[in-house]
Coordinates of C-alpha atoms and ligand atoms in Angstrom, one line a residue:
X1 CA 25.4 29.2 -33.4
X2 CA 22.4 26.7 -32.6
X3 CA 23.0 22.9 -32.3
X4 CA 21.6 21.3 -35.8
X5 CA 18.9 18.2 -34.4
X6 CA 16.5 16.3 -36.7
X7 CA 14.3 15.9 -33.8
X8 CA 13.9 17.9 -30.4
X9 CA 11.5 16.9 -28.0
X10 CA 10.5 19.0 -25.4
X11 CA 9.5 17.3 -22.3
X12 CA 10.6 14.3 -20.7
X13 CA 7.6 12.6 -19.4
X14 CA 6.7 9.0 -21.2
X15 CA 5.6 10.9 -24.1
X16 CA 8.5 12.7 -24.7
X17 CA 11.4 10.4 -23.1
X18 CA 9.9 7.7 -25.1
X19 CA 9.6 9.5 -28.7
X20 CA 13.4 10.5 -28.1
X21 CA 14.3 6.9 -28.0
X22 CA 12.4 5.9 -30.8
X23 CA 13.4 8.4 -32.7
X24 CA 17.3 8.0 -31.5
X25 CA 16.4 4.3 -32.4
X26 CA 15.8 5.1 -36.3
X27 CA 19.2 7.3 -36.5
X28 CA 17.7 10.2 -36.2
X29 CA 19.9 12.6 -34.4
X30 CA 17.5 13.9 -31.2
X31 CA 18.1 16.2 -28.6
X32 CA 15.2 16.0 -25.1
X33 CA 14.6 19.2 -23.2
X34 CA 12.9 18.7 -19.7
X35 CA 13.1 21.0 -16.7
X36 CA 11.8 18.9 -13.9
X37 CA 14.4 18.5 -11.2
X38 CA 14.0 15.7 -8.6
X39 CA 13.8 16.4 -4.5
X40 CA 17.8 16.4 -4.2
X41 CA 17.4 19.7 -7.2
X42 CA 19.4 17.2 -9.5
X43 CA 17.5 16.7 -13.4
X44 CA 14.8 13.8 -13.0
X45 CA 13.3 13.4 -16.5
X46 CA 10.1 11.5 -16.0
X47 CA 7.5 13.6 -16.0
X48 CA 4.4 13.6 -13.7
X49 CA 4.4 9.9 -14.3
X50 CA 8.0 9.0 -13.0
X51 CA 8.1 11.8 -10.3
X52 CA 4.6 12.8 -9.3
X53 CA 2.0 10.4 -10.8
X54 CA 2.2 6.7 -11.8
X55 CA 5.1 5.3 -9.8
X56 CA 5.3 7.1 -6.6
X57 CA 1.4 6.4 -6.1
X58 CA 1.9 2.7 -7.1
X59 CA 4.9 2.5 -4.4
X60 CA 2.6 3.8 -1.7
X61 CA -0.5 2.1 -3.1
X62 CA 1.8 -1.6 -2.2
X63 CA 3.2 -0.5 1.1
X64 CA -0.2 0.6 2.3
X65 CA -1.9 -2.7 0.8
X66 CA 0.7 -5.0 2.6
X67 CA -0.3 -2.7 5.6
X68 CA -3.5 -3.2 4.9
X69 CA -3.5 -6.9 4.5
X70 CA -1.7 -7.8 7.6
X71 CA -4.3 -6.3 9.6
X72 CA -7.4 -7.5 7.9
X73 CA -6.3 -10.5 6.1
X74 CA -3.4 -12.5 7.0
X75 CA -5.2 -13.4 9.9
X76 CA -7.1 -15.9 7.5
X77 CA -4.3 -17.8 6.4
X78 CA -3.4 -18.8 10.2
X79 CA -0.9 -15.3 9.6
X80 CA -0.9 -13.2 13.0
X81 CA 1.2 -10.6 14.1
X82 CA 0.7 -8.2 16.9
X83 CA 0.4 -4.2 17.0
X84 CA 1.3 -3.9 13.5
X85 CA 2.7 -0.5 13.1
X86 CA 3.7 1.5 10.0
X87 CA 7.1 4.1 9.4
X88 CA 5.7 6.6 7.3
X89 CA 9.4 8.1 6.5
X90 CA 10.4 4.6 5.5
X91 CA 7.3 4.0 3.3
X92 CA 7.9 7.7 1.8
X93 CA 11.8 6.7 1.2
X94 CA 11.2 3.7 -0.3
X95 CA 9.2 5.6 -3.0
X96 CA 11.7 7.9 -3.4
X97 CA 14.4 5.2 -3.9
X98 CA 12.3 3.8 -6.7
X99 CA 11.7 7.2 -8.4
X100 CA 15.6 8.1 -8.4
X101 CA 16.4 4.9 -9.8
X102 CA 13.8 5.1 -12.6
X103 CA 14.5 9.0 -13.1
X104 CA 18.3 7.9 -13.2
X105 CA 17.5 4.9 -15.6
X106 CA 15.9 7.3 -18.2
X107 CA 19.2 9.4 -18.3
X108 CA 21.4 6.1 -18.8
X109 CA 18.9 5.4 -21.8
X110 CA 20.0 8.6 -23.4
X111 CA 23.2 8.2 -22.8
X112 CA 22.9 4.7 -24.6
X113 CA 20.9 6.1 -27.4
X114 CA 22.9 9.3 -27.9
X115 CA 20.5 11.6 -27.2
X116 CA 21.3 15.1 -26.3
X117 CA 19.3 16.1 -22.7
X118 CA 19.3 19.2 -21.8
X119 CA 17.5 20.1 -18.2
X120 CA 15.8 23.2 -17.9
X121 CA 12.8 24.8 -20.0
X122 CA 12.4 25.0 -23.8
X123 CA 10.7 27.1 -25.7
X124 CA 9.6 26.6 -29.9
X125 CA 10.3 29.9 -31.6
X126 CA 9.5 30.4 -35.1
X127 CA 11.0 28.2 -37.7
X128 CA 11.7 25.6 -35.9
X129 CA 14.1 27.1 -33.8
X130 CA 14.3 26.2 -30.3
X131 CA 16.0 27.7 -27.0
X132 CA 16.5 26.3 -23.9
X133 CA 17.1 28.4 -20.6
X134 CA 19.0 25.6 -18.7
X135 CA 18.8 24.9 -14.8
X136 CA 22.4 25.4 -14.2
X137 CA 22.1 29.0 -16.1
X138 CA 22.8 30.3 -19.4
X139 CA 20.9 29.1 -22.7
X140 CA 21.6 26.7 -25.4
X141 CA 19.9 27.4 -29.2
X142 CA 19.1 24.6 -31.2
X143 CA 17.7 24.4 -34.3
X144 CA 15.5 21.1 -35.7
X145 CA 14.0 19.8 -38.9
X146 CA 11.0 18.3 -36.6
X147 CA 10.0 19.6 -32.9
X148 CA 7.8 17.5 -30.8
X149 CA 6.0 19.0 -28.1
X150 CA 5.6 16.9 -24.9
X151 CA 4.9 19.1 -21.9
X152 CA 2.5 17.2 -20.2
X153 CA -0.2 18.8 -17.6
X154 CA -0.6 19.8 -14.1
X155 CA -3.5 19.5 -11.7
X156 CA -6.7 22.1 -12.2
X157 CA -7.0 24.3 -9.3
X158 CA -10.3 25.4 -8.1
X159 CA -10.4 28.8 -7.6
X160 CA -10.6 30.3 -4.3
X161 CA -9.5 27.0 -2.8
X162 CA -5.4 27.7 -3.7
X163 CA -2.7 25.0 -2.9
X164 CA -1.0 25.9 -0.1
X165 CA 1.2 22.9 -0.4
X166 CA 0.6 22.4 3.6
X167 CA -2.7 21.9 4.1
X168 CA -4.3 21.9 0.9
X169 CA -2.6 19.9 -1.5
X170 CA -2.3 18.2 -4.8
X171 CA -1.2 14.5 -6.1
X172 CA 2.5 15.8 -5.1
X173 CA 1.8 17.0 -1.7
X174 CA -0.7 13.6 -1.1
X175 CA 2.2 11.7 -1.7
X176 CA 4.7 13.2 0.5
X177 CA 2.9 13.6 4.0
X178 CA 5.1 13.1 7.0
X179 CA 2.6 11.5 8.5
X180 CA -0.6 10.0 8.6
X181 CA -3.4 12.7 8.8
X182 CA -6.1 11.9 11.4
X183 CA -9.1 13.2 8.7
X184 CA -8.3 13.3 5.4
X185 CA -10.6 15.3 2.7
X186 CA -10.4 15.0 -1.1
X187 CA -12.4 16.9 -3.4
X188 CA -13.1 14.6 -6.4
X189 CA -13.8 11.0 -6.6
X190 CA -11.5 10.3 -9.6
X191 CA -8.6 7.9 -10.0
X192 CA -6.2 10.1 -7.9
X193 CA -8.7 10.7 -5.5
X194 CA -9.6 7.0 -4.9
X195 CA -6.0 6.0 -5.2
X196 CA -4.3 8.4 -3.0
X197 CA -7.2 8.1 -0.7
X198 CA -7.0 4.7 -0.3
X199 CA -3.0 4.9 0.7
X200 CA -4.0 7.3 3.4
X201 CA -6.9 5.2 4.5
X202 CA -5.4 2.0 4.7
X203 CA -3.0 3.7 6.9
X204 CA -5.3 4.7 9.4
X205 CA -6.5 8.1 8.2
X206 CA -10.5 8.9 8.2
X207 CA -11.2 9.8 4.5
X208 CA -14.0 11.5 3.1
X209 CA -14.0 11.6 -0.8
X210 CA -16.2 14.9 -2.3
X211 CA -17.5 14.5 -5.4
X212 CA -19.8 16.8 -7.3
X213 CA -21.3 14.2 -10.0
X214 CA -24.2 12.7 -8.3
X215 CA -22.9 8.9 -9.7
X216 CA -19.5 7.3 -8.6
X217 CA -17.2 6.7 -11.4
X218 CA -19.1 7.8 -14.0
X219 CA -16.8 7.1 -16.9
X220 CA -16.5 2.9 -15.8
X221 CA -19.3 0.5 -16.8
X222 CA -22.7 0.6 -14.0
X223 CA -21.5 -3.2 -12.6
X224 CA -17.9 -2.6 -11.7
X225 CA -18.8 1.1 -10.3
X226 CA -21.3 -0.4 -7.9
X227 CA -19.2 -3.4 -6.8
X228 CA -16.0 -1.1 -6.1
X229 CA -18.1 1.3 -4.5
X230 CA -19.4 -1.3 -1.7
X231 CA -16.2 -2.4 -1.2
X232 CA -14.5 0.8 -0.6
X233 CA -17.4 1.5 1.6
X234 CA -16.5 -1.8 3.4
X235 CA -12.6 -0.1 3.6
X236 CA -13.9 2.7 5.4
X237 CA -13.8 5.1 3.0
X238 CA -16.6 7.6 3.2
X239 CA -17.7 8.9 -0.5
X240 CA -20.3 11.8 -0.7
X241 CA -21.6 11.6 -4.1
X242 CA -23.6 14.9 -5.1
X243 CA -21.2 17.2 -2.9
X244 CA -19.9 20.7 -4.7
X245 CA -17.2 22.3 -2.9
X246 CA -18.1 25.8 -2.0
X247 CA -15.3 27.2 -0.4
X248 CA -12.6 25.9 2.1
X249 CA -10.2 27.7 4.1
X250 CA -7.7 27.2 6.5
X251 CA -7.9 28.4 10.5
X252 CA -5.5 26.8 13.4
X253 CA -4.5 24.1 11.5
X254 CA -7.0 22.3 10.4
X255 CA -9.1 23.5 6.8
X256 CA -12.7 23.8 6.7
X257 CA -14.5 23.4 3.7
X258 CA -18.2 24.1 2.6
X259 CA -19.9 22.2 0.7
X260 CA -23.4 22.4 -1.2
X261 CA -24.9 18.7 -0.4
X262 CA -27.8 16.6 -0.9
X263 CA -28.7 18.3 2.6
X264 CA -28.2 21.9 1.8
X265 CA -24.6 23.9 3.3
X266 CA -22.9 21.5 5.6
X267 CA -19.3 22.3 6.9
X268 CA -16.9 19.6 7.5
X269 CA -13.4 19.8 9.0
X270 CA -10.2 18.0 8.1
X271 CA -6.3 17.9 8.5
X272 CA -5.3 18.0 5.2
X273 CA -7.2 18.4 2.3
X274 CA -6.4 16.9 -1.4
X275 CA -7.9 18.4 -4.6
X276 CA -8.1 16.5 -7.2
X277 CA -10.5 17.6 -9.6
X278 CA -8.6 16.6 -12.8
X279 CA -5.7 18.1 -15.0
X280 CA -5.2 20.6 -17.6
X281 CA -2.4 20.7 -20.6
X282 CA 0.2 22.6 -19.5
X283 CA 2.1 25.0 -22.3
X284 CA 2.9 28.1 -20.3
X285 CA 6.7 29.3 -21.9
X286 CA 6.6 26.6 -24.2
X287 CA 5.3 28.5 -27.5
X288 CA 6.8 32.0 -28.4
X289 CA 5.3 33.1 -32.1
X290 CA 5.6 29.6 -32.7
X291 CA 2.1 29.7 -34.1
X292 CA 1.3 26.8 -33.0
X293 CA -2.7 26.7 -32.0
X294 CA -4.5 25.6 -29.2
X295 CA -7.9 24.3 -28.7
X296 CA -10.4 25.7 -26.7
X297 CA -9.8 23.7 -23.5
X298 CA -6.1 25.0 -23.5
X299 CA -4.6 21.7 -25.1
X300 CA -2.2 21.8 -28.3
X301 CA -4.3 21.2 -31.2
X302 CA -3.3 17.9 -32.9
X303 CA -4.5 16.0 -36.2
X304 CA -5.0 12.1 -35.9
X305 CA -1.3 11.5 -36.5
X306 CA -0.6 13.7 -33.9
X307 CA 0.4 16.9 -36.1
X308 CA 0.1 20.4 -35.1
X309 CA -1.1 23.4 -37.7
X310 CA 2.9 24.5 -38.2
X311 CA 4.5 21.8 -40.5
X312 CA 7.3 19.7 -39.1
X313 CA 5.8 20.2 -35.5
X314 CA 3.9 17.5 -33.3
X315 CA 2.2 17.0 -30.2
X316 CA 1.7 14.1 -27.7
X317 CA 1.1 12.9 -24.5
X318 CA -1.1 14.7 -21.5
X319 CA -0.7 18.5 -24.0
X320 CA -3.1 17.0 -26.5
X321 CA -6.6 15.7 -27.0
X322 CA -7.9 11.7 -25.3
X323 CA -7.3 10.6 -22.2
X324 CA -4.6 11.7 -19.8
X325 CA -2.3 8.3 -19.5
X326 CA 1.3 7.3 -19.4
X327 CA 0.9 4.2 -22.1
X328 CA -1.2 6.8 -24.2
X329 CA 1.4 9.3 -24.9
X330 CA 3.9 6.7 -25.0
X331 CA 2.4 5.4 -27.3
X332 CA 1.7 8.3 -29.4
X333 CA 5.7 9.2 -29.4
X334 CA 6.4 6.1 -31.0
X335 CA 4.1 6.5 -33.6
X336 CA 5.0 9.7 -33.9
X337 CA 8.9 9.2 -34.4
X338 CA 7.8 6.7 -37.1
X339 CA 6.5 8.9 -38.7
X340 CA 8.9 11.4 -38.9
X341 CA 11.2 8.6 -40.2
X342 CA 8.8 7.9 -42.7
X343 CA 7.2 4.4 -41.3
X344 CA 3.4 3.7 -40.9
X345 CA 3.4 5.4 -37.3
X346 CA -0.5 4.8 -35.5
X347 CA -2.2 4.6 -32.2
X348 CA -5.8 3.4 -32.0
X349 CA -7.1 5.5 -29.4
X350 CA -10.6 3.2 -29.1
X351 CA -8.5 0.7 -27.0
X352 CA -6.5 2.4 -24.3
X353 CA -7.1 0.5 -21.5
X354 CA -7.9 2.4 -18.3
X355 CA -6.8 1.0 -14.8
X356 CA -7.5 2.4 -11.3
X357 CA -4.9 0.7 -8.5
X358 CA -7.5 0.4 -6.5
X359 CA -8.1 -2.4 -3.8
X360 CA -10.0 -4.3 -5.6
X361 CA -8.3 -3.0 -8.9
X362 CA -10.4 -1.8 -11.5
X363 CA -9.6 -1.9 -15.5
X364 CA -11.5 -1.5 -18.6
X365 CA -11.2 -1.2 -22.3
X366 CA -13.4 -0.1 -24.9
X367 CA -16.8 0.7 -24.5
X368 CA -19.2 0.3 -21.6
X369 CA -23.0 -0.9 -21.4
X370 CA -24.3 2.3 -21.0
X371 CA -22.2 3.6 -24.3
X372 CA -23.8 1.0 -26.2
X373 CA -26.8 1.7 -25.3
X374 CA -26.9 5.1 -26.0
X375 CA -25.5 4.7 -29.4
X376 CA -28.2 2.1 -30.1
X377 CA -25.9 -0.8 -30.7
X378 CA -27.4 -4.1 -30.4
X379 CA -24.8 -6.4 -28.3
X380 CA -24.7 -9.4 -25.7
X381 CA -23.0 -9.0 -22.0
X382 CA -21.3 -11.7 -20.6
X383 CA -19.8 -11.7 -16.9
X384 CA -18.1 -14.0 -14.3
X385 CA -17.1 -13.4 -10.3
X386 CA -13.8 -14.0 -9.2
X387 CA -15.6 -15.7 -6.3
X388 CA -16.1 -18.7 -8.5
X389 CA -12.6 -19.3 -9.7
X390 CA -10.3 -21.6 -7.9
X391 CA -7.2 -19.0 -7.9
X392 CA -9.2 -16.4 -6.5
X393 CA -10.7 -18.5 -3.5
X394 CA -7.0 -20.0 -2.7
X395 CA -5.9 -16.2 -3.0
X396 CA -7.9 -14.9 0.0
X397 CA -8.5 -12.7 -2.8
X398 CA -11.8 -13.6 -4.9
X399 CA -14.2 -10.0 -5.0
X400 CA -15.2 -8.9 -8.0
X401 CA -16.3 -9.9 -11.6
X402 CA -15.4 -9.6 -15.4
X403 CA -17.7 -8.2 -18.0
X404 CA -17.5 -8.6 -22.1
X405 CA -19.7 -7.0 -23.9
X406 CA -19.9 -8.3 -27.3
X407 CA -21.7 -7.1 -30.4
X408 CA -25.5 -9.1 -30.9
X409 CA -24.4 -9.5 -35.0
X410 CA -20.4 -9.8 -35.3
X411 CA -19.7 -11.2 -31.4
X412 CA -16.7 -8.4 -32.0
X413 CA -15.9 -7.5 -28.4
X414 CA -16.8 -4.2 -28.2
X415 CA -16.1 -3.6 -24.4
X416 CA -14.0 -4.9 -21.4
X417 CA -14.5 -4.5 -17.9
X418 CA -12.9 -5.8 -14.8
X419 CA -12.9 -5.3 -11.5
X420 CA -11.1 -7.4 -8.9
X421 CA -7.1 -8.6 -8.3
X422 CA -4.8 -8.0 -11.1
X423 CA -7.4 -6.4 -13.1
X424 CA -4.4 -4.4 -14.1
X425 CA -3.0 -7.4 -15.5
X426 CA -5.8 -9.4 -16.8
X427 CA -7.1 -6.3 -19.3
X428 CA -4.4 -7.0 -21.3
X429 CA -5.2 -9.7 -22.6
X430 CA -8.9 -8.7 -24.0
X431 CA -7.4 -5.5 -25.3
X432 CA -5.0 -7.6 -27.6
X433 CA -8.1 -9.4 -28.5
X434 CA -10.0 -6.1 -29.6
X435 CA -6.7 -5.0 -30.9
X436 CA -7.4 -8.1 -33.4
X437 CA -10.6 -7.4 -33.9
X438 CA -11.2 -10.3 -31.7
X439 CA -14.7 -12.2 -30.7
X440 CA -16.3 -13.3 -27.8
X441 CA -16.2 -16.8 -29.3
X442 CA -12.5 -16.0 -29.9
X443 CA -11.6 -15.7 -26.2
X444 CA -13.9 -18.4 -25.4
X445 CA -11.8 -20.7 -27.3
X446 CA -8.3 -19.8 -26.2
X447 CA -7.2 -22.1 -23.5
X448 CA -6.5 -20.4 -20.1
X449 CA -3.7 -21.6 -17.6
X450 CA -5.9 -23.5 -14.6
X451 CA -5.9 -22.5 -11.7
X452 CA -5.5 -18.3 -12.4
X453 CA -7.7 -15.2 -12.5
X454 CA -7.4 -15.3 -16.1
X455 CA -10.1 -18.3 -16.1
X456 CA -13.0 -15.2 -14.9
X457 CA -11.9 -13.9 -18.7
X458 CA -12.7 -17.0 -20.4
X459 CA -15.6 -17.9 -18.5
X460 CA -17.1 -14.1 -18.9
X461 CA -16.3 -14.5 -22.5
X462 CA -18.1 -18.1 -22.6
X463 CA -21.5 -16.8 -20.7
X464 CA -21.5 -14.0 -23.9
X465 CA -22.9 -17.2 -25.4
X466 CA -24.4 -18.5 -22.3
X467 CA -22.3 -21.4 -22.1
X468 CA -20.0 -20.9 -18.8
X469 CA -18.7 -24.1 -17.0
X470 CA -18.6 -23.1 -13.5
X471 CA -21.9 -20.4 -13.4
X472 CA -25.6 -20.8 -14.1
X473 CA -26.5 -19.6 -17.6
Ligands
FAD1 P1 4.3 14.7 -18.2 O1 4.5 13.4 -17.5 O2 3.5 15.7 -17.4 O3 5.7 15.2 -18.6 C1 5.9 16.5 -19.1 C2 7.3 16.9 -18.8 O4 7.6 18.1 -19.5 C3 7.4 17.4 -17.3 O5 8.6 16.8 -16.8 C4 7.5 18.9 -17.4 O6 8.2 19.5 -16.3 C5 8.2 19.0 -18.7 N1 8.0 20.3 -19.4 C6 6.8 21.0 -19.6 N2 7.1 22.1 -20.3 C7 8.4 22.2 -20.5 C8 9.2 23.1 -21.2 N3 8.7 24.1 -21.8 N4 10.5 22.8 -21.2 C9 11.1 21.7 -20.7 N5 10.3 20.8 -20.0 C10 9.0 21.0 -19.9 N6 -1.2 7.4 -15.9 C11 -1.1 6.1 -16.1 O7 -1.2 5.7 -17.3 N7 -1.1 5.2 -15.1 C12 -1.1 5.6 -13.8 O8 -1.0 4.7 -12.9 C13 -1.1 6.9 -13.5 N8 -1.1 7.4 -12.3 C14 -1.0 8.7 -12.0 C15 -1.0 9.1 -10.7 C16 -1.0 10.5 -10.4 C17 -1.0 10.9 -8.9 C18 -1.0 11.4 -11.4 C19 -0.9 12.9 -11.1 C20 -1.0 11.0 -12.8 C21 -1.0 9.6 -13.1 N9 -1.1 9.2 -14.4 C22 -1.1 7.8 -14.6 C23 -1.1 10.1 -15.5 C24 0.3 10.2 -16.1 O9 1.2 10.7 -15.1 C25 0.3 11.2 -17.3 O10 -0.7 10.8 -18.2 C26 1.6 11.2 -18.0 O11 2.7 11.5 -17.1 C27 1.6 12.1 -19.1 O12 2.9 12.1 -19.8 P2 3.4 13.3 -20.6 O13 4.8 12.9 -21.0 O14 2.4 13.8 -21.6 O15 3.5 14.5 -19.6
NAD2 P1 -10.5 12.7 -12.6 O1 -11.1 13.4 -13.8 O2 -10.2 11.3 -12.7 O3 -11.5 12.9 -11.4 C1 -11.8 14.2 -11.0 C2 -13.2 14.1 -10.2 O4 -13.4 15.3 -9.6 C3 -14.3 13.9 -11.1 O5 -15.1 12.8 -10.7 C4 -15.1 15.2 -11.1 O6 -16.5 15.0 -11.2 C5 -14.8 15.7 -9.7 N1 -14.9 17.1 -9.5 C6 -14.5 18.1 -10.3 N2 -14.7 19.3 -9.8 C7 -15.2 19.1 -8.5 C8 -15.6 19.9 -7.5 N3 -15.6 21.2 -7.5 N4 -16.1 19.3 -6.3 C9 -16.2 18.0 -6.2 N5 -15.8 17.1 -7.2 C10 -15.3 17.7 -8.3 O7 -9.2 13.5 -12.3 P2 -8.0 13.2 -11.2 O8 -8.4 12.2 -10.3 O9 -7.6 14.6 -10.8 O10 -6.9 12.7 -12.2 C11 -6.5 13.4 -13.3 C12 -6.1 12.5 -14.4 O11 -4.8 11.9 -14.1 C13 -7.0 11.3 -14.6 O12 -8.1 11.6 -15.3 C14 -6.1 10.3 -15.3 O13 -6.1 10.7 -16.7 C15 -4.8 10.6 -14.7 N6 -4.5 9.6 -13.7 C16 -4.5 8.3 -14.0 C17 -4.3 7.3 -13.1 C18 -4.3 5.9 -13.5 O14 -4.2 5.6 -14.7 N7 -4.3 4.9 -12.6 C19 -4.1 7.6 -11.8 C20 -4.1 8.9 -11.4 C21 -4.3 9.9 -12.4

């Protein structure tokens, strides 16, 4: 006899764990399948984010920063300490400490919520009818008024170049080396290449970044692109812009790979190699005659409240259409457990804010100079250096700029774009701002704490009018 659930979510990640709560939140009696087990073999609901993606990197991305810091810029502050060495293991255990306790934290929450979890994989039948084949064996039928599909993605594989888990590796294999390679390739100049790249770097390694598009971060605005770009040059890391991997195979320990460059064939050798070429939705086993359609690229086909073809089913997260983020599907599982309990569920997908933990940090949200101008919209930039705020100066800590870009008619902000410290931190403020349909003149006229990074917002958001304090207009 199948358990009776008005909601089953299947998938953990922060799509799915978070439209369970929600949904558990507004009485509605939820179950959450997800099959990912953590490096002890124990459940670890999460996702790619908790496990493999978001917080692992971020763990690594501070140890190797304070790393990185005490060698090149302590020494500043009068700070100097010989031979600095790094533990690997202990910076690798450290993140694993922080993903058990997060991973254990989000099975306490459905414990507190009354959620049902169930660990191991579920598939949607017809009818609403779900089964689960759990880790531990045996199967479990439920049955659900609504189902909401959550299963997330996994990385894209480039064929002939196979992950051997060893040599050539993806985001999970980058962030578990035992070591710190002596020459480190990544194919792809994305967020996870630049991010896991930068770990490795800061540690010592020689990396080369491969990346086919002949511009560097093509998606961020022009300005921040080319500022991060010199100053991961200035880090050491080596990115070959206009590269397409060929082939790459691995001989004796170390993998060569061939690729078609500005230059013609060139062959370059490395340690390890890290694709990272982007992700895909991931539904294999999830759909048996559900009838639930995909879309041409593979990814669950969803309506603008997040509603699939078959009534009483919906779809979030990485599975579905817009950007590939944690806060996204999160987002999108609130709004979708709203709706199911009949509230005014809704994400506005024109002001997810994008961040790269990058050294300096890069963030942005809404549209970017180039977007404007190719839609022909009329609007005035505003932008201010970090190098001319107090905070950043008395940091150690002051590369980098903010950029508004405000329409020429309204002053609406129509774009964000930050790249320096806390950028992480700082977009948040001007994406509450667009949230509001907020103006340049709006920001300009909020009072900012002195001294902090946040005065580079207001003074970015002044010049929009040409009226910054501390920069020539
Ligand atoms: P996932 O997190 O992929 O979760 C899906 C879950 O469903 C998985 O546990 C999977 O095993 C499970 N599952 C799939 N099918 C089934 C099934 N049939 N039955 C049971 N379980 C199933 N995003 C950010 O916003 N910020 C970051 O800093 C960031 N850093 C990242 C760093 C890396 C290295 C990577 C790889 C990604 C990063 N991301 C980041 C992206 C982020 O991880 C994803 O956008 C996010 O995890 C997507 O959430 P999701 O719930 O849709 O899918
Ligand atoms: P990406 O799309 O960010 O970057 C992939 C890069 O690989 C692109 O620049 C692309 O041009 C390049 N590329 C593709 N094929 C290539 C080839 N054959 N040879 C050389 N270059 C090639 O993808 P990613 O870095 O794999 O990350 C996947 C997704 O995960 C991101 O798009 C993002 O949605 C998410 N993510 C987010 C964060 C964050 O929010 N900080 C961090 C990591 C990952």
């Amino acid at each position: 006899m199948a358990e009776q659930f008005d909601v089953v979510v299947i998938g953990g990640g922060p799509a799915g764990y978070v439209a369970a709560i929600r949904a558990a939140q507004l009485g509605l009696k939820t179950a959450c399948i997800d099959k990912h087990t953590g490096k002890d073999g124990k459940p670890a609901p999460g996702g790619t984010c908790l496990n493999v993606g978001c917080i692992p990197s971020k763990a690594l991305l501070d140890s190797s920063k304070h790393f990185h810091h005490l060698q090149h810029q302590y020494a500043d502050h009068g700070i100097s300490v010989k031979n600095p060495s790094i533990d690997v293991t202990t910076m690798i255990g450290r993140k694993d400490k922080i993903v058990k306790q997060l991973t254990g934290g989000i099975q306490q929450l459905f414990k507190a919520n009354k959620i049902s979890y169930f660990n191991g994989t579920g598939t949607l039948h017809r009818d609403k009818a779900v089964s689960v084949a759990l880790n531990d064996g045996g199967e479990q039928q439920l049955q659900a008024k609504h189902v909401i599909l959550a299963s997330g993605s996994v990385p894209i594989e480039i064929p002939g170049i196979p992950y051997d888990n060893e040599y050539i590796v993806d985001n999970e294999g980058a962030l578990d080396f035992d070591h710190t390679p002596k020459r480190l390739g990544v194919i792809g100049a994305g967020v996870i290449g630049l991010e896991l790249g930068s770990v490795w770097s800061r540690l010592g390694a020689e990396v080369v970044l491969l990346e086919a598009l002949p511009d560097f971060l093509a998606a961020a605005d022009i300005d921040i692109a080319r500022q991060a770009a010199r100053e991961f040059k200035k880090q050491g890391l080596e990115i070959r812009l206009g590269s397409l991997v060929k082939r790459a195979t691995v001989s004796d320990g170390q993998v060569l790979v061939v690729i078609d460059g500005k230059d013609g064939e060139e062959q370059l050798t490395f340690d390890k190699l890290l694709v990272a070429v982007g992700r895909k939705a991931y539904t294999d086993g999830l759909l048996d005659e559900a009838g639930v359609e995909l879309d041409d690229r593979g990814r669950i086909r969803v309506d603008g409240h997040n509603r699939t073809n078959v009534d009483g089913v919906w779809a979030i997260g990485d599975a579905v259409r817009g950007p590939m983020l944690a806060h996204k599907g999160s987002e999108e599982g609130i709004a979708v457990a709203e709706l199911i309990a009949g509230l005014p569920g809704h994400i506005n997908l024109d002001t997810i804010p994008w961040v790269i933990y990058t050294d300096p940090e890069i963030a942005w949200v809404g549209k970017t100079e180039a977007e404007l101008k190719a839609a022909g919209i009329e609007y005035r930039a505003g932008s201010f250096p970090f190098a001319a705020t107090g905070r950043g100066l008395a940091m150690g800590d002051a590369v980098g700029m903010v950029k508004i870009l405000a329409d020429a008619g309204s002053d609406a902000i129509l774009g964000a774009h930050i790249v320096g410290a806390n950028a992480s931190e700082l977009i948040a403020e001007c994406v509450v701002a667009m949230e509001f349909h907020g103006s340049a003149e709006d920001l300009a006229r909020i009072v900012h704490a002195h001294p902090t990074l946040s005065e580079a917002v207001h003074e970015a958001a002044l010049h929009v009018d040409r009226r910054a304090i501390h920069r020539a207009n």
